[in-house]
Tab-separated table of C-alpha atoms in Angstrom:
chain	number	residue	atom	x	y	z
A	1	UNK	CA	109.504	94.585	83.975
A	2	UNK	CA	109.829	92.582	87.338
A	3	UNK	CA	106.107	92.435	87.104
A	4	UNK	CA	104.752	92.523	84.011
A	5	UNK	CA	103.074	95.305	84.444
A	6	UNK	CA	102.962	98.882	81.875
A	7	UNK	CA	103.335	101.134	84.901
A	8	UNK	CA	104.604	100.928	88.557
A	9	UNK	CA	104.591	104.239	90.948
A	10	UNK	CA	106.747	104.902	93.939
A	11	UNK	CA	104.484	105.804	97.025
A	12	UNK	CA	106.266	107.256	100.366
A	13	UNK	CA	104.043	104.907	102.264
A	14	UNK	CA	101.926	101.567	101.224
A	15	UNK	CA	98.979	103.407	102.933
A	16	UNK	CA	99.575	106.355	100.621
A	17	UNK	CA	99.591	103.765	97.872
A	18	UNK	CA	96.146	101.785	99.137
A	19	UNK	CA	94.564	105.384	99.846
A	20	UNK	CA	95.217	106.771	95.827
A	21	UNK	CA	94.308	103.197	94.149
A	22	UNK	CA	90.741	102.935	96.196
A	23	UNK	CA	90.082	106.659	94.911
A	24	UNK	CA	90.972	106.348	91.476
A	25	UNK	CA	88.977	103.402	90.986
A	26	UNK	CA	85.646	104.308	93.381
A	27	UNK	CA	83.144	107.060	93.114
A	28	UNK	CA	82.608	108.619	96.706
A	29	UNK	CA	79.996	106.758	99.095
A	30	UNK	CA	80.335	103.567	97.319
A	31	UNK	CA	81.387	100.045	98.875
A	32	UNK	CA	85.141	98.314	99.093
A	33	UNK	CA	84.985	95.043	100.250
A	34	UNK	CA	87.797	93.580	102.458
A	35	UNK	CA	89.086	91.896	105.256
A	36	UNK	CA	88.550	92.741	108.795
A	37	UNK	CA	91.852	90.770	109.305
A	38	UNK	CA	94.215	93.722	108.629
A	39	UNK	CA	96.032	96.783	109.373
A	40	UNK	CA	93.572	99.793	110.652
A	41	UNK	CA	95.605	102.231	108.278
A	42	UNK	CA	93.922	100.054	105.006
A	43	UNK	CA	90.802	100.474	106.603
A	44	UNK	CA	91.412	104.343	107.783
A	45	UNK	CA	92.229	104.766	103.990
A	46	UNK	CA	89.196	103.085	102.329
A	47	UNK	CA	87.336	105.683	104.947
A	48	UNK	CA	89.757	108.758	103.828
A	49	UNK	CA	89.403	108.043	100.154
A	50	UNK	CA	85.375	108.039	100.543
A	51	UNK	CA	84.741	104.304	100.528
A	52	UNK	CA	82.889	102.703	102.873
A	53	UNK	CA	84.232	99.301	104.618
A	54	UNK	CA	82.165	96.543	104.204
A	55	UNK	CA	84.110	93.494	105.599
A	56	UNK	CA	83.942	89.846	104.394
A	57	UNK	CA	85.055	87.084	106.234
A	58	UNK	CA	87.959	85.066	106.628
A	59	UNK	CA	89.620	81.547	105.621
A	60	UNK	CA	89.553	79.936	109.024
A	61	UNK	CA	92.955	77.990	107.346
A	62	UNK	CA	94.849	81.068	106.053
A	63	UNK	CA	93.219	83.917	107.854
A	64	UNK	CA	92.755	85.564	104.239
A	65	UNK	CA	89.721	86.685	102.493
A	66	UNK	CA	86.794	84.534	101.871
A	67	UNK	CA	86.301	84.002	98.171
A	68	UNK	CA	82.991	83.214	99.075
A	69	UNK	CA	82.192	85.843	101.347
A	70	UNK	CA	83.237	87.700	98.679
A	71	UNK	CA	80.915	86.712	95.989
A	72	UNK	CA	78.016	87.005	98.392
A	73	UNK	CA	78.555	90.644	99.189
A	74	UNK	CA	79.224	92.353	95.821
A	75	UNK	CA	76.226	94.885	94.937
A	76	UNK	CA	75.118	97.246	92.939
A	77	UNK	CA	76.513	99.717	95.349
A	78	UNK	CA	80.649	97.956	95.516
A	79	UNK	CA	83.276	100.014	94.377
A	80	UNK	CA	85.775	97.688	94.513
A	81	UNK	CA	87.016	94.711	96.503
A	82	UNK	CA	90.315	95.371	98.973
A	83	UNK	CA	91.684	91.987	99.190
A	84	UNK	CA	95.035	91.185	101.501
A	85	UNK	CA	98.110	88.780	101.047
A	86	UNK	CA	98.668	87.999	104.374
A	87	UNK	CA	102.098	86.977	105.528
A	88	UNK	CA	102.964	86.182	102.219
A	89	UNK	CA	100.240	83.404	101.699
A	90	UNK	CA	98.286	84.318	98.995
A	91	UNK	CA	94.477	84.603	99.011
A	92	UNK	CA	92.367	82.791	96.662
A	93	UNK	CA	93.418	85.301	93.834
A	94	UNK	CA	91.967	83.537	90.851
A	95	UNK	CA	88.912	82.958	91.905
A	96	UNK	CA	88.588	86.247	93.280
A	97	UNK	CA	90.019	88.043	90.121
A	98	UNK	CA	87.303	85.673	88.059
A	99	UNK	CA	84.617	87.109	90.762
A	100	UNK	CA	85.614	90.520	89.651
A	101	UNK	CA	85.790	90.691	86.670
A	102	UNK	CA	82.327	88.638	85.890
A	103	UNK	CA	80.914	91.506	88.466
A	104	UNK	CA	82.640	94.566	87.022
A	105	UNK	CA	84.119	95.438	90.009
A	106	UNK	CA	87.967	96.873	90.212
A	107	UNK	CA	90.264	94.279	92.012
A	108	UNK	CA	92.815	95.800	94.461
A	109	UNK	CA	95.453	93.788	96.412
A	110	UNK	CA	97.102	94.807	99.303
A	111	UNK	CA	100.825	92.449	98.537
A	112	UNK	CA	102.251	94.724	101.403
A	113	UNK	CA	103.538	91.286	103.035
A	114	UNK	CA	103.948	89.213	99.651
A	115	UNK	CA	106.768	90.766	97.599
A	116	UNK	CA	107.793	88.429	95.212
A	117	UNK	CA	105.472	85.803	95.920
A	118	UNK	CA	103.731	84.302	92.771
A	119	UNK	CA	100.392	81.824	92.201
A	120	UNK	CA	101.104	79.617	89.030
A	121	UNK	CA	104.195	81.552	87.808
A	122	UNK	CA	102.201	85.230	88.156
A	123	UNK	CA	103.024	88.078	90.580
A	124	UNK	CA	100.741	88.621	93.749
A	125	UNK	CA	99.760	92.083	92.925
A	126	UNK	CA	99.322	91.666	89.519
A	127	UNK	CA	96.338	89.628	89.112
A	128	UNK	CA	93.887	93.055	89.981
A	129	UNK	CA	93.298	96.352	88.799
A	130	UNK	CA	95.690	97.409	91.257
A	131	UNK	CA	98.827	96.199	93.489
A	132	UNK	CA	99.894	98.160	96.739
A	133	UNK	CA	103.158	97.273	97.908
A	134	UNK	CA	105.235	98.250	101.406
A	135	UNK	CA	108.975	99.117	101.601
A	136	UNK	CA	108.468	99.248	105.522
A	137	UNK	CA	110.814	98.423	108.272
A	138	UNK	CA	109.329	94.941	108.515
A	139	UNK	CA	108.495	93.911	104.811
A	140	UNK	CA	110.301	91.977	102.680
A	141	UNK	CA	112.054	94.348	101.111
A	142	UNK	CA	112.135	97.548	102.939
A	143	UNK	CA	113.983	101.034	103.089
A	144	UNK	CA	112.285	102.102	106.363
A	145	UNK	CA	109.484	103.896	104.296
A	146	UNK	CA	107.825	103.727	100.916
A	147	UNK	CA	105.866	101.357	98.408
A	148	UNK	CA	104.876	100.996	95.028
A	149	UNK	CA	102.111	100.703	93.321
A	150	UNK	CA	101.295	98.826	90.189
A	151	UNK	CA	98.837	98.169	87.847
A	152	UNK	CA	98.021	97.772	84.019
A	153	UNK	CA	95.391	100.419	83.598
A	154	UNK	CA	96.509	103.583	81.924
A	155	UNK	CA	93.696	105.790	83.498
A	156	UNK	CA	94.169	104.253	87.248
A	157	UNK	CA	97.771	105.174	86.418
A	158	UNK	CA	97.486	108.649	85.656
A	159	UNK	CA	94.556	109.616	88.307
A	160	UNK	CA	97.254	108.598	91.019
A	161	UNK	CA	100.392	109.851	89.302
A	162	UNK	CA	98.585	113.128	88.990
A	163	UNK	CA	97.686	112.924	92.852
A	164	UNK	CA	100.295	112.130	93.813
A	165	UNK	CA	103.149	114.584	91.991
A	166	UNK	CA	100.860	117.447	94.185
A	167	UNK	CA	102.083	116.095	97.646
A	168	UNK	CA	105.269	118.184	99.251
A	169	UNK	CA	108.291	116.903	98.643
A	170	UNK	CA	109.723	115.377	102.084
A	171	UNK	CA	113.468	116.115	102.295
A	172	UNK	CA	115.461	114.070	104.301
């Protein structure tokens, strides 16, 4: 309710979280756009859930994605554009979500650093196909471990649900 969105999934790991959305919305071999400005683990799981990393560059202001860049790189061959919320500032989220949607091409942000955080009274997270979130030691809300992962598409929903209820169970 928080977010406005129909469903929201815990993940034990934002990683987890960025690995499952990329593969339930790509077909293997295909393109995610990003930033190069991030964490290797988003990139290591674009690789691990068959995408290939195609980076666009930064804001020299914000150090986010380029909206532009953006735009420039989508082909026929993009799966899906990874797109970061770094230290809280958001990227240029409504372009970009106007830039995918025009393109057909699934919208994923990475709000590991943004929790709470809004652009004209809206959620970061919430504006794509899919929002990643980190519980981590140094987020904004963290339990050590764990994210969540939102979205308002029923079928991105239950491709990672059904993932993800066949990893072990990690007692404490």
């Amino acid at each position: 309710r928080r977010f406005d969105v129909p469903y929201a999934l815990a993940m034990p790991q934002c990683r987890v979280g960025i690995y499952l959305a990329i593969k339930a919305v790509i077909q293997p071999g295909q393109k995610v756009i990003c930033s190069p400005y991030t964490i290797s683990d988003a990139i290591n799981m674009v690789i691990c859930a068959g995408g290939v990393p195609v980076f666009a560059d930064i804001e020299e202001t914000t150090g986010n994605i380029d909206a532009n860049e953006v735009e420039k790189l989508i082909d026929s061959d993009t799966g899906a554009v990874l797109v970061t919320h770094l230290h809280g500032i958001p990227c240029a989220i409504e372009r970009l979500e106007a830039i995918c949607k025009a393109r057909g091409v699934p919208l994923l942000e990475d709000a590991a650093q943004s929790f709470g955080a809004k652009v004209n009274g809206k959620r970061l997270g919430t504006f794509g196909d899919v929002g990643i979130f980190s519980f981590g030691m140094y987020k904004n809300i963290n339990c050590f471990y764990g994210g969540m992962v939102v979205t308002h598409r029923k079928d991105v929903h239950d491709r990672i649900r059904a993932e993800r209820d066949t990893f072990p169970y990690q007692p404490t």
